[in-house]
Amino acid sequence: MQNIYAHSLVDLLRGICNVPAALDTRVSGISIDSRKVQKGDVFIAIASDEAQLELYVAEAIERGANAVLRDGNTNCRIYEDKAAIEICLQGLRQSMGEIAARFFFRPSEEIKVIGVTGTNGKTSVANYLASYISQGPHKCGVMGTLGYGLLGEETEALVATGYTTPDVIEVHRHLANMRDAGAKFVVMEVSSHGLCQNRVDGVQFYGAVFTNLTRDHLDYHGSMSDYAQAKQKLFQNTSLAFAVLNRDDDLFSDFKAAVTPGTNITSYAVSSKAADVAVLTNELSSSGIHALIKASVGQVMIDSPLLGEFNLSNLLAVLAAATAMNDLESVESRVKKIKAVDGRMEVLRSVNQPTVVVDYAHTPDALENVLKTLAPLCSGSLRVIFGCGGDRDQGKRAEMARVAEALADDIVLSDDNPRGESPEAIIADILAGFAQPSKVEVIHERRMAIQKMLEKSVADDVILVAGKGHETWQEVKGQRHYFSDIETVRELISGAAVLPKALEEVIND
């Protein structure tokens, strides 16, 4: 049963701003979204447009908010007809994390929260690490791109949030829900946007993991230097007991220097044996990963059904975190039970049909990793369908074209969340990166692109449908229309399912 929270507004804001005792009121909920306000809530009013802000405030009060907090230094306002008060607080955005932490009785002080950040691999590492921990004596939750909830055989599907890192109120609410459900650990993805926009303020991180840094989100950050500095904020949390860093990444030294002094640092690497957790020998095949790993307890042999060197790196991140937490009991069996997450190297095939792999790869580095993993496993043609998101980093479009042209035999460009941009303009930017654009087929409608690719493929071929992964929408002009790559592929190759056997068996049967 979910806890019912109730606070005196004076107590909730004590030390943050002074609320006159005569205006004190009880608040039983907290929200940053006026559409979700319930009777008795305190509504935190944030908007860049003053006129829009007034509309949000009016809606929240109409829905029964007892109090409104807004940025500014004017006097309190009393809505006598609605029995509500408005408090103006300078620096409200910077105080929201502390307010949320107080409201939910500081959940991150009762559970050990491990943040995972990086360009690629956040979702996989967060879910792999949560799976690893949950196989031990403690319940573990996860929060990120796929949703939030506890992991384990008896848990239900994750609850979708719509964001990699939700707003700061929801972050603390979800942590509190998982605490109340018995979690002792939570592994959460921490995006650069989330760090810059104060979405994890008030969270006391126990550990932090860095996966890698490659080009993405430069539309927001402006430069790779600013992007890196945003990620490094996670490692400056003074509550950290440990930090896990990828020694293979070019910015390893920069991230190491950014870690709060006194924090235990554990490094991992696929290519460098100088790392604390390193690969001694490895065999990567269509059956998965077989590797001998150097760790603090000595040598560890791991066997995993996961595919590719990038997943080997992801597993090393898990082992490095386990090393930092001194949690290496039954490590081999726990790693073996870690499964791929939805929309990440998801393999689908039907009889006499080509093998289709659906993956979230939407950056040049991720696309390169997946194509390089699939190439040696493909006896026919390696084909790829991809696009680029609208209103996002335009510079990566040509780079993704160059990657696809170098590694794939056949390429179809299709729409992938064009958002407010012209789909034709996005495709034109991608085409500009090809040396031979005439050999690239353009089919904007994504379902048609998948269908056409299937029609011209044979059973020995492998088709990578890249970019959307787990997503169940296509975003066009502010509207999300239902669309799933996975469901579309399953429907088009009748009887397809995610096959439990190794990819090599799928390709060669």
Short mmCIF file of C-alpha atoms in Angstrom, two decimals:
data_model
loop_
_atom_site.label_atom_id
_atom_site.label_comp_id
_atom_site.label_asym_id
_atom_site.label_seq_id
_atom_site.Cartn_x
_atom_site.Cartn_y
_atom_site.Cartn_z
CA MET A 1 0.00 0.00 0.00
CA GLN A 2 1.37 3.40 -0.97
CA ASN A 3 2.22 5.74 1.89
CA ILE A 4 0.11 8.83 2.45
CA TYR A 5 2.34 11.87 2.92
CA ALA A 6 1.18 14.97 4.80
CA HIS A 7 3.20 17.98 5.87
CA SER A 8 2.76 21.39 7.37
CA LEU A 9 3.79 23.89 4.70
CA VAL A 10 5.81 25.77 7.34
CA ASP A 11 7.77 22.59 8.18
CA LEU A 12 8.19 21.57 4.55
CA LEU A 13 9.78 24.90 3.66
CA ARG A 14 11.62 25.57 6.93
CA GLY A 15 15.06 27.03 6.20
CA ILE A 16 14.17 27.43 2.52
CA CYS A 17 11.71 30.28 2.89
CA ASN A 18 9.69 31.76 5.73
CA VAL A 19 5.99 31.00 5.62
CA PRO A 20 3.97 33.17 8.05
CA ALA A 21 2.42 30.93 10.70
CA ALA A 22 -0.97 32.50 10.00
CA LEU A 23 -0.78 31.15 6.43
CA ASP A 24 0.27 27.62 7.33
CA THR A 25 -1.68 24.80 5.71
CA ARG A 26 -1.45 21.04 5.39
CA VAL A 27 -0.33 19.60 2.08
CA SER A 28 -0.84 15.93 1.24
CA GLY A 29 0.68 15.77 -2.24
CA ILE A 30 3.22 17.50 -4.43
CA SER A 31 3.21 18.06 -8.19
CA ILE A 32 5.02 19.98 -10.91
CA ASP A 33 2.28 19.25 -13.47
CA SER A 34 -0.94 21.26 -13.04
CA ARG A 35 -2.89 18.55 -14.89
CA LYS A 36 -2.02 16.01 -12.19
CA VAL A 37 -2.77 18.17 -9.15
CA GLN A 38 -5.12 16.65 -6.59
CA LYS A 39 -6.97 18.21 -3.69
CA GLY A 40 -4.57 19.16 -0.90
CA ASP A 41 -1.43 19.26 -3.08
CA VAL A 42 1.32 21.83 -3.16
CA PHE A 43 1.89 22.81 -6.78
CA ILE A 44 5.38 23.88 -7.88
CA ALA A 45 4.87 26.34 -10.74
CA ILE A 46 7.70 26.37 -13.28
CA ALA A 47 7.43 27.81 -16.80
CA SER A 48 9.52 30.02 -19.07
CA ASP A 49 6.48 32.01 -20.20
CA GLU A 50 4.72 34.17 -17.57
CA ALA A 51 1.32 33.99 -19.26
CA GLN A 52 1.54 30.21 -19.46
CA LEU A 53 2.60 30.09 -15.82
CA GLU A 54 -0.54 31.94 -14.77
CA LEU A 55 -2.65 29.41 -16.64
CA TYR A 56 -0.87 26.54 -14.86
CA VAL A 57 -1.41 28.16 -11.47
CA ALA A 58 -5.09 28.78 -12.18
CA GLU A 59 -5.57 25.16 -13.23
CA ALA A 60 -3.77 23.82 -10.15
CA ILE A 61 -5.87 25.92 -7.79
CA GLU A 62 -9.06 24.96 -9.60
CA ARG A 63 -8.10 21.30 -9.12
CA GLY A 64 -7.77 21.81 -5.36
CA ALA A 65 -4.16 22.74 -4.63
CA ASN A 66 -3.74 24.09 -1.09
CA ALA A 67 -0.54 25.91 -1.92
CA VAL A 68 1.44 27.15 -4.92
CA LEU A 69 5.19 27.73 -4.98
CA ARG A 70 6.53 29.98 -7.71
CA ASP A 71 9.82 31.69 -8.47
CA GLY A 72 10.16 35.33 -7.44
CA ASN A 73 10.46 37.70 -4.52
CA THR A 74 7.00 39.26 -4.32
CA ASN A 75 4.67 38.92 -1.36
CA CYS A 76 2.48 35.92 -0.64
CA ARG A 77 -0.90 35.84 -2.33
CA ILE A 78 -4.04 34.41 -0.75
CA TYR A 79 -6.83 32.89 -2.86
CA GLU A 80 -9.57 33.23 -0.24
CA ASP A 81 -12.32 31.82 -2.44
CA LYS A 82 -10.24 28.69 -3.05
CA ALA A 83 -8.62 28.38 0.41
CA ALA A 84 -5.21 28.40 -1.22
CA ILE A 85 -2.01 30.40 -0.77
CA GLU A 86 0.81 31.27 -3.11
CA ILE A 87 4.40 31.53 -1.90
CA CYS A 88 7.10 33.20 -3.96
CA LEU A 89 10.56 31.75 -3.54
CA GLN A 90 13.74 33.02 -5.17
CA GLY A 91 15.76 30.22 -6.75
CA LEU A 92 12.81 27.84 -6.68
CA ARG A 93 14.28 25.53 -9.32
CA GLN A 94 17.42 25.04 -7.23
CA SER A 95 15.33 24.26 -4.12
CA MET A 96 12.98 21.72 -5.70
CA GLY A 97 15.22 18.73 -4.99
CA GLU A 98 15.43 19.50 -1.29
CA ILE A 99 11.67 20.12 -1.11
CA ALA A 100 10.92 16.82 -2.88
CA ALA A 101 13.38 14.90 -0.69
CA ARG A 102 11.74 16.31 2.44
CA PHE A 103 8.24 15.61 1.21
CA PHE A 104 8.96 11.91 0.63
CA PHE A 105 11.04 11.57 3.82
CA ARG A 106 14.40 11.37 2.03
CA PRO A 107 14.13 7.98 0.32
CA SER A 108 17.70 8.04 -1.00
CA GLU A 109 19.00 8.03 2.57
CA GLU A 110 17.24 4.71 3.23
CA ILE A 111 18.17 2.94 0.00
CA LYS A 112 21.49 2.79 -1.82
CA VAL A 113 21.09 4.62 -5.12
CA ILE A 114 23.57 3.94 -7.93
CA GLY A 115 23.54 6.33 -10.88
CA VAL A 116 24.60 5.27 -14.38
CA THR A 117 25.57 7.88 -16.96
CA GLY A 118 27.17 7.88 -20.42
CA THR A 119 26.17 8.26 -24.06
CA ASN A 120 25.58 4.59 -24.84
CA GLY A 121 24.88 1.66 -22.57
CA LYS A 122 23.04 3.46 -19.75
CA THR A 123 19.87 1.40 -20.06
CA SER A 124 21.69 -1.90 -20.47
CA VAL A 125 24.16 -1.32 -17.62
CA ALA A 126 21.45 -0.04 -15.26
CA ASN A 127 19.22 -3.04 -15.92
CA TYR A 128 22.13 -5.54 -15.91
CA LEU A 129 23.40 -4.20 -12.59
CA ALA A 130 19.92 -4.20 -11.07
CA SER A 131 19.49 -7.81 -12.24
CA TYR A 132 22.85 -8.76 -10.71
CA ILE A 133 22.05 -7.15 -7.36
CA SER A 134 18.52 -8.58 -7.21
CA GLN A 135 19.95 -12.10 -7.48
CA GLY A 136 21.67 -11.48 -4.15
CA PRO A 137 20.04 -11.04 -0.74
CA HIS A 138 18.55 -7.58 -1.38
CA LYS A 139 15.63 -6.29 -3.41
CA CYS A 140 16.74 -3.90 -6.14
CA GLY A 141 14.79 -1.40 -8.19
CA VAL A 142 15.64 0.30 -11.47
CA MET A 143 14.68 3.65 -12.96
CA GLY A 144 15.35 4.80 -16.49
CA THR A 145 14.36 4.76 -20.14
CA LEU A 146 12.25 1.60 -19.80
CA GLY A 147 10.45 2.78 -16.64
CA TYR A 148 10.82 2.11 -12.94
CA GLY A 149 10.09 -0.74 -10.54
CA LEU A 150 11.59 -3.66 -8.68
CA LEU A 151 13.37 -6.44 -10.54
CA GLY A 152 12.80 -10.10 -9.75
CA GLU A 153 10.69 -13.07 -10.68
CA GLU A 154 7.62 -11.85 -8.80
CA THR A 155 7.68 -8.21 -9.90
CA GLU A 156 5.35 -6.74 -12.48
CA ALA A 157 6.40 -4.90 -15.61
CA LEU A 158 8.19 -1.59 -15.14
CA VAL A 159 6.01 1.50 -14.89
CA ALA A 160 6.72 3.81 -17.82
CA THR A 161 7.82 7.38 -17.06
CA GLY A 162 8.45 8.70 -20.57
CA TYR A 163 11.93 9.94 -19.68
CA THR A 164 15.41 8.56 -19.05
CA THR A 165 15.51 10.74 -15.93
CA PRO A 166 12.07 12.08 -14.88
CA ASP A 167 11.52 15.49 -13.24
CA VAL A 168 12.88 15.89 -9.72
CA ILE A 169 9.51 15.42 -8.00
CA GLU A 170 8.89 12.15 -9.83
CA VAL A 171 12.45 10.94 -9.18
CA HIS A 172 11.92 11.20 -5.42
CA ARG A 173 8.38 9.83 -5.68
CA HIS A 174 9.60 6.75 -7.57
CA LEU A 175 12.46 6.25 -5.11
CA ALA A 176 9.97 6.47 -2.24
CA ASN A 177 7.64 3.96 -3.91
CA MET A 178 10.49 1.49 -4.35
CA ARG A 179 11.69 2.07 -0.79
CA ASP A 180 8.18 1.41 0.50
CA ALA A 181 8.08 -1.79 -1.60
CA GLY A 182 11.17 -3.08 0.18
CA ALA A 183 14.02 -2.06 -2.13
CA LYS A 184 17.44 -1.73 -0.53
CA PHE A 185 19.13 -0.70 -3.79
CA VAL A 186 18.01 1.29 -6.82
CA VAL A 187 20.03 1.63 -10.02
CA MET A 188 18.97 4.63 -12.07
CA GLU A 189 19.96 6.09 -15.40
CA VAL A 190 21.12 9.69 -15.10
CA SER A 191 21.01 11.69 -18.33
CA SER A 192 23.04 14.81 -19.06
CA HIS A 193 19.77 16.73 -19.44
CA GLY A 194 18.68 15.47 -16.02
CA LEU A 195 21.93 16.66 -14.43
CA CYS A 196 21.76 20.10 -16.08
CA GLN A 197 18.08 20.57 -15.27
CA ASN A 198 18.35 19.70 -11.55
CA ARG A 199 16.27 16.52 -11.92
CA VAL A 200 18.41 14.53 -9.47
CA ASP A 201 18.90 17.30 -6.90
CA GLY A 202 18.40 16.00 -3.38
CA VAL A 203 19.33 12.42 -4.32
CA GLN A 204 22.12 11.01 -2.16
CA PHE A 205 23.99 8.75 -4.57
CA TYR A 206 25.79 5.76 -3.08
CA GLY A 207 27.62 4.95 -6.33
CA ALA A 208 28.09 6.28 -9.85
CA VAL A 209 28.99 4.46 -13.09
CA PHE A 210 30.38 6.00 -16.30
CA THR A 211 29.94 3.96 -19.50
CA ASN A 212 31.37 6.10 -22.33
CA LEU A 213 31.12 9.46 -24.03
CA THR A 214 30.51 9.81 -27.76
CA ARG A 215 28.69 12.37 -29.87
CA ASP A 216 25.07 13.05 -28.90
CA HIS A 217 22.87 15.90 -27.62
CA LEU A 218 25.12 18.64 -29.01
CA ASP A 219 21.96 20.49 -29.98
CA TYR A 220 21.51 21.01 -26.23
CA HIS A 221 25.07 21.13 -24.84
CA GLY A 222 26.77 22.91 -27.73
CA SER A 223 30.12 21.14 -27.47
CA MET A 224 31.61 17.82 -26.41
CA SER A 225 33.41 19.64 -23.58
CA ASP A 226 30.15 20.97 -22.14
CA TYR A 227 28.53 17.57 -22.66
CA ALA A 228 31.31 15.88 -20.68
CA GLN A 229 31.12 18.45 -17.89
CA ALA A 230 27.38 17.81 -17.59
CA LYS A 231 28.00 14.07 -17.15
CA GLN A 232 30.77 14.70 -14.63
CA LYS A 233 28.34 16.42 -12.25
CA LEU A 234 27.16 12.98 -11.14
CA PHE A 235 30.65 12.17 -9.83
CA GLN A 236 30.83 15.35 -7.77
CA ASN A 237 28.10 14.16 -5.39
CA THR A 238 29.63 14.32 -1.91
CA SER A 239 27.70 11.25 -0.73
CA LEU A 240 29.44 8.87 -3.18
CA ALA A 241 31.02 5.76 -1.69
CA PHE A 242 32.35 4.59 -5.05
CA ALA A 243 32.74 5.55 -8.70
CA VAL A 244 33.10 3.12 -11.61
CA LEU A 245 34.88 4.46 -14.71
CA ASN A 246 35.53 3.07 -18.19
CA ARG A 247 39.30 3.11 -18.73
CA ASP A 248 38.81 2.45 -22.46
CA ASP A 249 37.13 5.84 -22.92
CA ASP A 250 39.27 8.75 -24.12
CA LEU A 251 37.95 10.91 -21.27
CA PHE A 252 38.75 8.43 -18.50
CA SER A 253 41.34 10.75 -16.93
CA ASP A 254 38.98 13.73 -17.07
CA PHE A 255 36.23 11.80 -15.34
CA LYS A 256 38.68 10.45 -12.76
CA ALA A 257 39.78 13.99 -11.96
CA ALA A 258 36.15 15.05 -11.55
CA VAL A 259 35.35 12.44 -8.89
CA THR A 260 34.84 13.81 -5.38
CA PRO A 261 38.12 13.39 -3.44
CA GLY A 262 38.11 10.40 -1.10
CA THR A 263 35.70 8.38 -3.27
CA ASN A 264 36.78 4.82 -4.07
CA ILE A 265 37.40 4.56 -7.83
CA THR A 266 37.18 1.22 -9.67
CA SER A 267 38.11 1.11 -13.35
CA TYR A 268 37.15 -1.40 -16.01
CA ALA A 269 38.28 -1.99 -19.58
CA VAL A 270 38.03 -4.41 -22.47
CA SER A 271 41.35 -3.39 -24.03
CA SER A 272 43.49 -2.23 -21.10
CA LYS A 273 44.80 -4.79 -18.63
CA ALA A 274 45.78 -1.92 -16.31
CA ALA A 275 42.13 -1.55 -15.29
CA ASP A 276 40.95 -2.93 -11.95
CA VAL A 277 38.46 -5.14 -13.79
CA ALA A 278 39.97 -6.22 -17.08
CA VAL A 279 39.66 -8.86 -19.80
CA LEU A 280 42.42 -11.47 -19.84
CA THR A 281 40.99 -13.56 -22.67
CA ASN A 282 37.65 -13.51 -24.46
CA GLU A 283 35.69 -15.25 -27.18
CA LEU A 284 32.80 -13.38 -28.77
CA SER A 285 30.48 -15.44 -30.92
CA SER A 286 26.86 -15.76 -31.93
CA SER A 287 26.39 -17.89 -28.82
CA GLY A 288 27.36 -14.98 -26.61
CA ILE A 289 30.35 -13.95 -24.51
CA HIS A 290 32.94 -16.27 -22.98
CA ALA A 291 35.63 -14.34 -21.12
CA LEU A 292 38.24 -14.65 -18.39
CA ILE A 293 38.17 -11.54 -16.23
CA LYS A 294 40.68 -10.12 -13.76
CA ALA A 295 38.95 -8.87 -10.61
CA SER A 296 39.83 -8.16 -6.99
CA VAL A 297 39.00 -11.74 -5.98
CA GLY A 298 41.26 -13.14 -8.69
CA GLN A 299 40.24 -14.54 -12.05
CA VAL A 300 36.55 -14.91 -12.91
CA MET A 301 35.21 -16.86 -15.88
CA ILE A 302 31.97 -15.49 -17.29
CA ASP A 303 29.58 -16.97 -19.83
CA SER A 304 26.76 -14.77 -21.07
CA PRO A 305 24.16 -15.08 -23.84
CA LEU A 306 24.60 -11.36 -24.57
CA LEU A 307 26.17 -10.39 -27.88
CA GLY A 308 29.06 -8.16 -28.86
CA GLU A 309 32.08 -6.39 -27.43
CA PHE A 310 29.94 -3.48 -26.28
CA ASN A 311 27.97 -5.88 -24.09
CA LEU A 312 31.23 -7.30 -22.75
CA SER A 313 32.07 -3.73 -21.73
CA ASN A 314 28.62 -3.36 -20.15
CA LEU A 315 29.15 -6.54 -18.12
CA LEU A 316 32.56 -5.30 -16.98
CA ALA A 317 30.84 -2.17 -15.65
CA VAL A 318 28.54 -4.44 -13.63
CA LEU A 319 31.49 -6.45 -12.31
CA ALA A 320 33.35 -3.27 -11.42
CA ALA A 321 30.36 -2.02 -9.43
CA ALA A 322 30.07 -5.42 -7.74
CA THR A 323 33.78 -5.21 -6.91
CA ALA A 324 33.34 -1.74 -5.41
CA MET A 325 30.44 -3.04 -3.28
CA ASN A 326 32.35 -6.22 -2.33
CA ASP A 327 29.48 -8.25 -3.78
CA LEU A 328 31.18 -10.96 -5.84
CA GLU A 329 29.53 -14.04 -4.34
CA SER A 330 28.22 -16.43 -7.04
CA VAL A 331 29.38 -13.94 -9.65
CA GLU A 332 29.54 -16.46 -12.52
CA SER A 333 25.97 -17.71 -12.10
CA ARG A 334 24.57 -14.23 -11.56
CA VAL A 335 26.19 -12.86 -14.73
CA LYS A 336 24.93 -15.84 -16.74
CA LYS A 337 21.33 -15.03 -15.75
CA ILE A 338 21.51 -11.41 -16.93
CA LYS A 339 19.23 -11.02 -19.95
CA ALA A 340 19.11 -8.45 -22.74
CA VAL A 341 16.68 -5.59 -22.20
CA ASP A 342 13.77 -4.75 -24.50
CA GLY A 343 14.77 -3.23 -27.82
CA ARG A 344 18.47 -3.87 -27.34
CA MET A 345 19.80 -6.45 -29.83
CA GLU A 346 16.35 -8.03 -29.87
CA VAL A 347 16.40 -10.93 -32.35
CA LEU A 348 13.29 -11.92 -34.31
CA ARG A 349 12.77 -14.46 -37.07
CA SER A 350 10.23 -16.75 -38.66
CA VAL A 351 10.74 -19.82 -40.86
CA ASN A 352 12.43 -19.03 -44.19
CA GLN A 353 12.63 -15.35 -43.26
CA PRO A 354 15.72 -13.17 -42.75
CA THR A 355 16.86 -12.57 -39.19
CA VAL A 356 15.76 -9.17 -37.93
CA VAL A 357 17.51 -7.40 -35.06
CA VAL A 358 15.79 -4.41 -33.43
CA ASP A 359 18.09 -2.08 -31.52
CA TYR A 360 17.93 1.39 -29.98
CA ALA A 361 21.19 2.47 -31.67
CA HIS A 362 20.68 6.14 -32.50
CA THR A 363 24.22 7.53 -32.30
CA PRO A 364 27.14 6.94 -34.69
CA ASP A 365 29.06 4.95 -32.07
CA ALA A 366 26.10 2.76 -31.15
CA LEU A 367 25.25 2.07 -34.81
CA GLU A 368 28.88 1.12 -35.49
CA ASN A 369 29.01 -1.23 -32.49
CA VAL A 370 25.85 -3.09 -33.48
CA LEU A 371 26.78 -3.43 -37.16
CA LYS A 372 30.27 -4.67 -36.28
CA THR A 373 28.72 -7.25 -33.93
CA LEU A 374 26.31 -8.52 -36.58
CA ALA A 375 28.69 -8.56 -39.56
CA PRO A 376 30.60 -11.78 -38.68
CA LEU A 377 27.33 -13.54 -37.81
CA CYS A 378 25.75 -12.86 -41.20
CA SER A 379 26.31 -15.29 -44.11
CA GLY A 380 24.17 -13.24 -46.51
CA SER A 381 23.71 -9.48 -46.83
CA LEU A 382 23.79 -7.17 -43.81
CA ARG A 383 21.01 -4.63 -44.26
CA VAL A 384 20.06 -1.64 -42.10
CA ILE A 385 17.08 0.67 -41.69
CA PHE A 386 17.68 3.88 -39.75
CA GLY A 387 16.86 7.56 -39.52
CA CYS A 388 17.62 10.44 -37.17
CA GLY A 389 15.44 12.30 -34.70
CA GLY A 390 14.19 15.78 -35.46
CA ASP A 391 15.04 18.82 -33.31
CA ARG A 392 18.18 17.05 -32.13
CA ASP A 393 21.92 17.16 -32.91
CA GLN A 394 22.07 17.62 -36.69
CA GLY A 395 25.82 17.05 -36.88
CA LYS A 396 25.56 13.33 -36.13
CA ARG A 397 23.36 12.66 -39.18
CA ALA A 398 26.17 12.61 -41.72
CA GLU A 399 28.35 10.62 -39.30
CA MET A 400 25.71 7.89 -39.04
CA ALA A 401 25.57 7.78 -42.84
CA ARG A 402 29.31 7.20 -43.04
CA VAL A 403 29.10 4.39 -40.47
CA ALA A 404 26.25 2.65 -42.29
CA GLU A 405 27.92 2.98 -45.70
CA ALA A 406 31.15 1.46 -44.39
CA LEU A 407 29.55 -1.53 -42.66
CA ALA A 408 26.20 -2.41 -44.29
CA ASP A 409 25.50 -3.97 -47.67
CA ASP A 410 22.10 -2.35 -48.11
CA ILE A 411 20.67 0.80 -46.53
CA VAL A 412 17.16 2.19 -46.26
CA LEU A 413 16.57 5.58 -44.65
CA SER A 414 13.27 6.10 -42.87
CA ASP A 415 11.63 8.48 -40.41
CA ASP A 416 12.54 8.23 -36.72
CA ASN A 417 10.67 10.78 -34.61
CA PRO A 418 10.95 13.79 -36.95
CA ARG A 419 9.21 15.89 -34.29
CA GLY A 420 8.93 19.50 -35.50
CA GLU A 421 11.42 19.16 -38.37
CA SER A 422 10.70 18.34 -41.98
CA PRO A 423 11.32 14.59 -42.54
CA GLU A 424 12.66 15.45 -45.99
CA ALA A 425 15.20 17.87 -44.49
CA ILE A 426 16.39 15.27 -41.98
CA ILE A 427 16.87 12.65 -44.67
CA ALA A 428 18.71 15.21 -46.83
CA ASP A 429 21.16 15.82 -43.97
CA ILE A 430 21.79 12.08 -43.67
CA LEU A 431 22.19 11.61 -47.43
CA ALA A 432 24.84 14.33 -47.45
CA GLY A 433 27.09 12.00 -45.47
CA PHE A 434 27.10 9.20 -48.10
CA ALA A 435 29.83 8.94 -50.72
CA GLN A 436 27.30 7.19 -53.00
CA PRO A 437 23.83 8.43 -51.98
CA SER A 438 22.28 7.02 -55.16
CA LYS A 439 22.65 3.53 -53.69
CA VAL A 440 20.59 4.44 -50.63
CA GLU A 441 16.83 3.93 -50.69
CA VAL A 442 14.55 6.40 -48.93
CA ILE A 443 11.16 5.25 -47.61
CA HIS A 444 9.77 7.74 -45.10
CA GLU A 445 6.92 5.59 -43.81
CA ARG A 446 8.64 3.27 -41.35
CA ARG A 447 6.30 0.30 -41.63
CA MET A 448 6.65 0.39 -45.41
CA ALA A 449 10.44 0.61 -45.09
CA ILE A 450 10.51 -2.55 -42.95
CA GLN A 451 8.12 -4.35 -45.29
CA LYS A 452 10.13 -3.46 -48.42
CA MET A 453 13.38 -4.53 -46.76
CA LEU A 454 11.86 -7.87 -45.80
CA GLU A 455 10.52 -8.44 -49.32
CA LYS A 456 13.93 -8.07 -50.95
CA SER A 457 15.81 -10.10 -48.31
CA VAL A 458 16.49 -13.83 -48.16
CA ALA A 459 16.83 -16.21 -45.24
CA ASP A 460 20.62 -15.79 -44.95
CA ASP A 461 20.37 -12.02 -44.58
CA VAL A 462 20.37 -10.02 -41.35
CA ILE A 463 18.33 -6.82 -41.12
CA LEU A 464 19.09 -4.26 -38.42
CA VAL A 465 16.17 -1.96 -37.63
CA ALA A 466 17.95 0.77 -35.68
CA GLY A 467 17.00 3.82 -33.68
CA LYS A 468 13.72 3.18 -31.88
CA GLY A 469 14.31 -0.03 -29.95
CA HIS A 470 11.72 -0.30 -27.17
CA GLU A 471 9.81 2.84 -28.20
CA THR A 472 6.14 2.50 -29.05
CA TRP A 473 5.59 5.80 -30.81
CA GLN A 474 6.51 7.94 -33.78
CA GLU A 475 6.61 11.61 -32.81
CA VAL A 476 5.48 14.01 -35.55
CA LYS A 477 4.68 17.72 -35.08
CA GLY A 478 4.13 17.48 -31.34
CA GLN A 479 1.97 14.35 -31.51
CA ARG A 480 3.01 10.81 -30.61
CA HIS A 481 1.41 8.22 -32.86
CA TYR A 482 1.54 4.58 -31.82
CA PHE A 483 4.26 2.66 -33.61
CA SER A 484 6.54 -0.19 -32.53
CA ASP A 485 9.43 -1.57 -34.58
CA ILE A 486 9.24 -4.83 -32.62
CA GLU A 487 5.50 -5.33 -33.11
CA THR A 488 5.71 -4.31 -36.78
CA VAL A 489 8.46 -6.85 -37.47
CA ARG A 490 6.58 -9.59 -35.61
CA GLU A 491 3.46 -8.89 -37.62
CA LEU A 492 5.24 -8.80 -40.96
CA ILE A 493 7.21 -11.99 -40.41
CA SER A 494 4.24 -14.06 -39.30
CA GLY A 495 4.80 -16.19 -36.24
CA ALA A 496 8.01 -14.45 -35.25
CA ALA A 497 9.10 -14.31 -31.66
CA VAL A 498 12.21 -13.48 -29.72
CA LEU A 499 14.02 -16.78 -30.07
CA PRO A 500 15.58 -18.28 -26.96
CA LYS A 501 18.37 -20.03 -28.83
CA ALA A 502 21.67 -18.51 -29.88
CA LEU A 503 21.79 -16.10 -32.80
CA GLU A 504 24.10 -18.48 -34.69
CA GLU A 505 21.41 -21.19 -34.53
CA VAL A 506 18.80 -18.68 -35.71
CA ILE A 507 20.87 -17.68 -38.71
CA ASN A 508 21.97 -21.18 -39.65
CA ASP A 509 18.80 -23.20 -39.04
#
